[in-house]
Amino acid sequence: MVDVDVDADAAIGERAFSPGNLAAFYRQRFKVDLALQVAYRGATFIWLFSLIVQPLVSLVVWRTVADSQGGSAGGYTAGEYAAYFIAVMVVNQLTFMWHMWEIEWRVRTGVYSGILLRPMHPIHEDLVANLAFKAFTMVPLVPICVVLGILFDAQFETRPMDIVAFVPAVILALGIRYTIEWALGLIAFWITRAAAIHQLWASVTFFLAGQMAPLSLFPKPIQVIATVLPFRWMLSFPVEVLLGRLSGREILAGLGVQVVWLAIAIVIMRAVWSRAASRYSAVGG
Amino acid sequence: MRRENGASSTGERSAIPAGNVAGGTARSSFLAPHSSATHALTVIRTYLRLGLLTMVQYRTNFLFELIGVSIHLATALLGLAVIFNQTSSLNGWSSSELVMLVGIQTILGSLLGIVIEPSFQTFMENVRLGTLDFMLTKPADSQVMVSFQRVEGGAIAGTIAGATILGIGIARHGERIGLGQALLFAAMLVLGIVIMYSFLLILSTLAFWFVKLDNVLVIFGTTFDQAGRWPIGIYPGWLKATLTFVIPIAFVVTVPAQALSGRVNGLTVAGACVLALAFLLGARWFWRYGLKHYTGASA
């Protein structure tokens, strides 16, 4: 077994990895990962299917609720619920990740022994695979959303400024959600059966990030918790922006909060990773 | 492993058909190419007993399964709370009836998770790794072996939790459940399991052709988890038809729930029987078709 002398800071790549190198890595790796997606397109389409099911079912359920209450419930008409959940579908596809399971597999099979020797932070490898999946599946997702929008008579109240603001909002949301969930995935370095924790996280996100229902339908204390914690900023905020439900001031303030949360998330992630790396080598990985 | 012949030794014991590993000569019947139904039951019982013995060694599985299903149930029930904050009935279903629906969905899902789903996962992996061929040389019905080969006893936690939630739902519902309703409910539950088993078999049989699709059972799992906890009436026509005939999950959860609250009619019951039979026979046919065209791992 290799005795890995891990200098955690060096492993994160403080000394050798310039932005230029990183950009080249992303370019090359993206091409490879995209080719992989194409090669395994059957499996990829099945994953896309599973991403669509939950928002679609929620759409039907809440539409039924609105219809039963004479056209609108909780401040949303049936058409507005359709718009909401189609937006959730898109934003979720753009912000979700699955790598906690891969991290667990890598820890179990010892693959990290090799990864720890590289000068680049391992988060980049996973991020580029994540982006390749999203680039590939966005192509069929857009027409699917258009069809669903027509079928369910979705009512969007989007203004031009919402579309402009949506771009940074969703990129920041992706950054926050991805960084936090990647850091959470590192729990596999400490606990062998992290599945329950990931399931719990997914459930909490399901409610507090607005996947189950618009956050405005929850009692005020819950809304406060979702806003103070990063959940609203991981998914609900870009959705609210896209739907045109926020004023210009609220959008700007929200973007600011997202930037702050992204910084916090990166700090947490780096701290957890350096602990995970030193623990891994301490246990003789 | 003791081979019991007993009453089945009417001359049906067949040797491995010469020159045809994949499954059956022209003489064999559609339903039981290798042997009689008793033998099939013996195989099932043996697998289940072995699985049970293995499970007892891994008690922590049960605990983690219980944690997982509790999170799933809490999520479902909280969701119902949010919805019933806005309305008092969903498509004619009260909140306690929807709680019953969640309980039934959990029971059905966990029953499949005990032996059928793990076995099919193993089967698809075996096709990919080429180890399926060893199973096909055994003198028992391959469909039976493939369906019962692996037991994940921990999933029983879901059945217990689901039954508890169902009980709570029934109690809140307040109406008495007559014996007839209870029997009809049990019968519809069994039909539901048959339909879902057949659907999973059809999905798994695709592994004969699409070896790279190792997540094909996700189609069932996600749809069942998400769409299976709502009454089928909320879906628009095209979706309702899809969820009844293509991915038949809405039907299998809604109909037993309707039986329990006494509002199922004879037509639906008859339809469920026909659907179950159609799916069972169709899945069986598709399985035999896949086997016949399976050229083995070393081809």
Tab-separated table of N, CA and C in Angstrom, chain A residues 39-44 46-47 49-51 53-54 56-58 60-65 68-69 73-75 81 148 151-152 193 196-197 199-200 203 206-207 212-213 217-219, chain B residues 58 60-61 64 67-69 71-72 74-76 78-80 82-83 85-91 212-216 218-220 222-223 226-227 229-230 234-236 238-239 247:
chain	number	residue	atom	x	y	z
A	39	ALA	N	-22.416	8.139	-26.065
A	39	ALA	CA	-22.270	6.683	-26.138
A	39	ALA	C	-23.259	5.969	-25.230
A	40	TYR	N	-23.548	6.536	-24.077
A	40	TYR	CA	-24.469	5.911	-23.143
A	40	TYR	C	-25.808	6.646	-23.137
A	41	ARG	N	-26.242	7.079	-24.343
A	41	ARG	CA	-27.413	7.953	-24.380
A	41	ARG	C	-28.679	7.267	-23.867
A	42	GLY	N	-28.761	5.949	-24.015
A	42	GLY	CA	-29.932	5.249	-23.483
A	42	GLY	C	-30.064	5.475	-21.990
A	43	ALA	N	-28.978	5.213	-21.264
A	43	ALA	CA	-29.005	5.402	-19.821
A	43	ALA	C	-29.228	6.878	-19.472
A	44	THR	N	-28.619	7.774	-20.266
A	44	THR	CA	-28.778	9.208	-20.001
A	44	THR	C	-30.231	9.630	-20.140
A	46	ILE	N	-32.805	7.837	-19.661
A	46	ILE	CA	-33.558	7.334	-18.526
A	46	ILE	C	-33.368	8.243	-17.324
A	47	TRP	N	-32.139	8.755	-17.106
A	47	TRP	CA	-31.920	9.705	-16.014
A	47	TRP	C	-32.718	10.983	-16.257
A	49	PHE	N	-35.497	11.211	-17.872
A	49	PHE	CA	-36.877	10.848	-17.569
A	49	PHE	C	-37.138	10.975	-16.063
A	50	SER	N	-36.204	10.450	-15.260
A	50	SER	CA	-36.421	10.489	-13.815
A	50	SER	C	-36.376	11.919	-13.284
A	51	LEU	N	-35.704	12.836	-13.979
A	51	LEU	CA	-35.681	14.233	-13.545
A	51	LEU	C	-37.003	14.928	-13.852
A	53	VAL	N	-40.101	13.410	-13.997
A	53	VAL	CA	-41.288	12.834	-13.371
A	53	VAL	C	-41.788	13.640	-12.183
A	54	GLN	N	-40.877	13.978	-11.248
A	54	GLN	CA	-41.375	14.626	-10.030
A	54	GLN	C	-42.018	15.982	-10.295
A	56	LEU	N	-43.397	16.992	-12.967
A	56	LEU	CA	-44.613	16.775	-13.743
A	56	LEU	C	-45.762	16.339	-12.837
A	57	VAL	N	-45.487	15.401	-11.950
A	57	VAL	CA	-46.531	14.928	-11.039
A	57	VAL	C	-46.979	16.062	-10.116
A	58	SER	N	-46.021	16.827	-9.586
A	58	SER	CA	-46.384	17.959	-8.723
A	58	SER	C	-47.242	18.958	-9.483
A	60	VAL	N	-49.357	18.328	-11.923
A	60	VAL	CA	-50.717	17.805	-12.029
A	60	VAL	C	-51.446	17.920	-10.699
A	61	VAL	N	-50.746	17.606	-9.618
A	61	VAL	CA	-51.384	17.660	-8.303
A	61	VAL	C	-51.833	19.085	-7.974
A	62	TRP	N	-50.938	20.057	-8.130
A	62	TRP	CA	-51.286	21.424	-7.745
A	62	TRP	C	-52.284	22.052	-8.689
A	63	ARG	N	-52.261	21.643	-9.950
A	63	ARG	CA	-53.276	22.098	-10.883
A	63	ARG	C	-54.647	21.626	-10.425
A	64	THR	N	-54.690	20.381	-9.952
A	64	THR	CA	-55.936	19.828	-9.442
A	64	THR	C	-56.411	20.612	-8.220
A	65	VAL	N	-55.453	20.968	-7.348
A	65	VAL	CA	-55.810	21.750	-6.157
A	65	VAL	C	-56.392	23.095	-6.578
A	68	SER	N	-59.847	22.785	-7.960
A	68	SER	CA	-60.857	22.458	-6.964
A	68	SER	C	-61.210	23.672	-6.110
A	69	GLN	N	-60.333	24.682	-6.112
A	69	GLN	CA	-60.607	25.877	-5.324
A	69	GLN	C	-61.122	27.011	-6.195
A	73	ALA	N	-55.235	28.720	-6.088
A	73	ALA	CA	-55.012	28.340	-4.690
A	73	ALA	C	-53.632	28.819	-4.297
A	74	GLY	N	-53.526	29.425	-3.115
A	74	GLY	CA	-52.229	29.841	-2.617
A	74	GLY	C	-51.573	30.914	-3.453
A	75	GLY	N	-52.339	31.672	-4.225
A	75	GLY	CA	-51.755	32.748	-5.012
A	75	GLY	C	-51.305	32.333	-6.404
A	81	TYR	N	-49.292	27.487	-11.852
A	81	TYR	CA	-48.649	26.300	-11.284
A	81	TYR	C	-47.905	25.543	-12.375
A	148	LEU	N	-44.964	20.441	-22.848
A	148	LEU	CA	-45.695	20.415	-21.577
A	148	LEU	C	-46.360	21.764	-21.310
A	151	LEU	N	-49.421	21.773	-23.452
A	151	LEU	CA	-50.412	20.810	-22.972
A	151	LEU	C	-51.107	21.271	-21.694
A	152	PHE	N	-50.338	21.936	-20.818
A	152	PHE	CA	-50.905	22.321	-19.536
A	152	PHE	C	-51.212	23.810	-19.455
A	193	ARG	N	-22.119	4.214	5.492
A	193	ARG	CA	-23.484	4.156	4.955
A	193	ARG	C	-24.085	5.553	4.919
A	196	ALA	N	-28.465	7.211	3.884
A	196	ALA	CA	-29.581	7.783	4.640
A	196	ALA	C	-29.436	9.298	4.748
A	197	ILE	N	-28.186	9.761	4.928
A	197	ILE	CA	-27.960	11.200	5.038
A	197	ILE	C	-28.304	11.890	3.724
A	199	GLN	N	-30.366	10.841	1.493
A	199	GLN	CA	-31.807	10.795	1.309
A	199	GLN	C	-32.481	11.884	2.140
A	200	LEU	N	-31.983	12.075	3.363
A	200	LEU	CA	-32.527	13.115	4.226
A	200	LEU	C	-32.309	14.491	3.597
A	203	SER	N	-34.696	15.027	0.791
A	203	SER	CA	-36.042	15.323	1.277
A	203	SER	C	-36.157	16.774	1.735
A	206	PHE	N	-36.187	18.978	-1.156
A	206	PHE	CA	-37.470	18.838	-1.837
A	206	PHE	C	-38.480	19.854	-1.310
A	207	PHE	N	-38.478	20.064	0.004
A	207	PHE	CA	-39.407	21.027	0.576
A	207	PHE	C	-38.870	22.442	0.535
A	212	MET	N	-41.370	20.889	-4.107
A	212	MET	CA	-42.654	20.269	-3.810
A	212	MET	C	-43.794	21.249	-4.084
A	213	ALA	N	-43.552	22.501	-3.723
A	213	ALA	CA	-44.560	23.532	-3.909
A	213	ALA	C	-43.850	24.880	-3.809
A	217	LEU	N	-46.248	29.024	-0.270
A	217	LEU	CA	-47.343	28.242	0.290
A	217	LEU	C	-47.035	27.712	1.685
A	218	PHE	N	-45.776	27.838	2.089
A	218	PHE	CA	-45.403	27.307	3.392
A	218	PHE	C	-45.624	28.360	4.465
A	219	PRO	N	-45.779	27.924	5.727
A	219	PRO	CA	-45.900	28.896	6.812
A	219	PRO	C	-44.652	29.771	6.891
B	58	TYR	N	-27.444	-9.775	8.564
B	58	TYR	CA	-27.247	-8.354	8.346
B	58	TYR	C	-28.405	-7.563	8.924
B	60	THR	N	-28.359	-4.828	10.483
B	60	THR	CA	-28.267	-3.370	10.290
B	60	THR	C	-28.979	-2.942	9.024
B	61	ASN	N	-29.069	-3.860	8.049
B	61	ASN	CA	-29.816	-3.536	6.825
B	61	ASN	C	-31.226	-3.116	7.160
B	64	PHE	N	-31.367	0.452	8.658
B	64	PHE	CA	-31.192	1.509	7.669
B	64	PHE	C	-32.361	1.586	6.712
B	67	ILE	N	-34.937	3.542	8.514
B	67	ILE	CA	-34.658	4.971	8.467
B	67	ILE	C	-35.065	5.538	7.122
B	68	GLY	N	-34.659	4.839	6.069
B	68	GLY	CA	-34.964	5.316	4.715
B	68	GLY	C	-36.456	5.429	4.471
B	69	VAL	N	-37.197	4.413	4.862
B	69	VAL	CA	-38.630	4.438	4.581
B	69	VAL	C	-39.325	5.474	5.459
B	71	ILE	N	-38.024	8.370	6.312
B	71	ILE	CA	-37.817	9.661	5.635
B	71	ILE	C	-38.797	9.793	4.479
B	72	HIS	N	-38.931	8.707	3.711
B	72	HIS	CA	-39.851	8.715	2.569
B	72	HIS	C	-41.276	9.000	3.031
B	74	ALA	N	-42.275	10.450	5.895
B	74	ALA	CA	-42.392	11.803	6.441
B	74	ALA	C	-42.531	12.811	5.306
B	75	THR	N	-41.734	12.623	4.250
B	75	THR	CA	-41.822	13.517	3.095
B	75	THR	C	-43.221	13.483	2.494
B	76	ALA	N	-43.740	12.279	2.296
B	76	ALA	CA	-45.058	12.145	1.671
B	76	ALA	C	-46.138	12.785	2.530
B	78	LEU	N	-45.815	15.090	4.966
B	78	LEU	CA	-45.663	16.549	5.015
B	78	LEU	C	-46.214	17.182	3.753
B	79	GLY	N	-45.950	16.540	2.630
B	79	GLY	CA	-46.481	17.038	1.368
B	79	GLY	C	-47.998	17.102	1.397
B	80	LEU	N	-48.607	16.056	1.935
B	80	LEU	CA	-50.064	16.056	2.047
B	80	LEU	C	-50.546	17.197	2.936
B	82	VAL	N	-49.155	20.112	3.361
B	82	VAL	CA	-49.095	21.371	2.616
B	82	VAL	C	-50.286	21.486	1.661
B	83	ILE	N	-50.604	20.386	1.001
B	83	ILE	CA	-51.708	20.397	0.051
B	83	ILE	C	-53.035	20.619	0.744
B	85	ASN	N	-53.598	22.123	3.326
B	85	ASN	CA	-53.707	23.480	3.846
B	85	ASN	C	-54.466	24.355	2.852
B	86	GLN	N	-54.471	23.927	1.584
B	86	GLN	CA	-55.067	24.735	0.523
B	86	GLN	C	-56.421	24.212	0.083
B	87	THR	N	-56.680	22.936	0.339
B	87	THR	CA	-57.935	22.369	-0.139
B	87	THR	C	-58.401	21.302	0.840
B	88	SER	N	-59.660	20.913	0.720
B	88	SER	CA	-60.135	19.884	1.647
B	88	SER	C	-60.324	18.540	0.965
B	89	SER	N	-60.203	18.529	-0.352
B	89	SER	CA	-60.280	17.240	-1.028
B	89	SER	C	-59.536	17.327	-2.348
B	90	LEU	N	-58.869	16.252	-2.703
B	90	LEU	CA	-58.118	16.186	-3.953
B	90	LEU	C	-58.821	15.188	-4.859
B	91	ASN	N	-59.461	15.708	-5.900
B	91	ASN	CA	-60.157	14.852	-6.844
B	91	ASN	C	-61.143	13.932	-6.127
B	212	LYS	N	-26.192	-1.832	-22.050
B	212	LYS	CA	-25.691	-0.628	-21.375
B	212	LYS	C	-26.750	0.054	-20.526
B	213	LEU	N	-27.987	-0.471	-20.559
B	213	LEU	CA	-29.062	0.182	-19.811
B	213	LEU	C	-29.204	-0.410	-18.422
B	214	ASP	N	-28.193	-0.205	-17.556
B	214	ASP	CA	-28.310	-0.836	-16.248
B	214	ASP	C	-29.185	-0.037	-15.286
B	215	ASN	N	-29.675	1.132	-15.738
B	215	ASN	CA	-30.556	1.884	-14.852
B	215	ASN	C	-32.013	1.808	-15.303
B	216	VAL	N	-32.336	0.768	-16.106
B	216	VAL	CA	-33.678	0.733	-16.687
B	216	VAL	C	-34.764	0.583	-15.620
B	218	VAL	N	-34.926	2.162	-13.032
B	218	VAL	CA	-35.199	3.504	-12.510
B	218	VAL	C	-36.510	4.039	-13.084
B	219	ILE	N	-36.811	3.634	-14.330
B	219	ILE	CA	-38.067	4.061	-14.948
B	219	ILE	C	-39.229	3.700	-14.044
B	220	PHE	N	-39.217	2.459	-13.581
B	220	PHE	CA	-40.285	2.025	-12.705
B	220	PHE	C	-40.187	2.711	-11.352
B	222	THR	N	-38.762	5.486	-10.096
B	222	THR	CA	-39.089	6.905	-9.966
B	222	THR	C	-40.572	7.152	-10.194
B	223	THR	N	-41.110	6.552	-11.274
B	223	THR	CA	-42.528	6.753	-11.561
B	223	THR	C	-43.378	6.247	-10.414
B	226	GLN	N	-43.095	8.650	-7.320
B	226	GLN	CA	-43.682	9.976	-7.472
B	226	GLN	C	-45.160	9.931	-7.825
B	227	ALA	N	-45.471	9.182	-8.875
B	227	ALA	CA	-46.840	9.197	-9.359
B	227	ALA	C	-47.734	8.206	-8.639
B	229	ARG	N	-48.421	7.735	-5.563
B	229	ARG	CA	-49.052	8.064	-4.306
B	229	ARG	C	-50.272	8.968	-4.490
B	230	TRP	N	-50.656	9.193	-5.745
B	230	TRP	CA	-51.822	10.031	-6.024
B	230	TRP	C	-52.891	9.235	-6.733
B	234	ILE	N	-56.479	12.342	-11.002
B	234	ILE	CA	-55.976	13.702	-11.167
B	234	ILE	C	-55.264	13.892	-12.496
B	235	TYR	N	-54.851	12.814	-13.126
B	235	TYR	CA	-54.058	12.952	-14.343
B	235	TYR	C	-54.936	13.189	-15.555
B	236	PRO	N	-54.471	14.039	-16.482
B	236	PRO	CA	-55.210	14.207	-17.738
B	236	PRO	C	-55.220	12.896	-18.523
B	238	TRP	N	-54.382	11.501	-21.378
B	238	TRP	CA	-53.241	10.823	-21.998
B	238	TRP	C	-52.292	10.285	-20.930
B	239	LEU	N	-52.099	11.044	-19.859
B	239	LEU	CA	-51.217	10.608	-18.775
B	239	LEU	C	-51.837	9.454	-18.005
B	247	ILE	N	-46.850	2.323	-18.123
B	247	ILE	CA	-46.177	2.147	-16.828
B	247	ILE	C	-47.298	2.027	-15.805
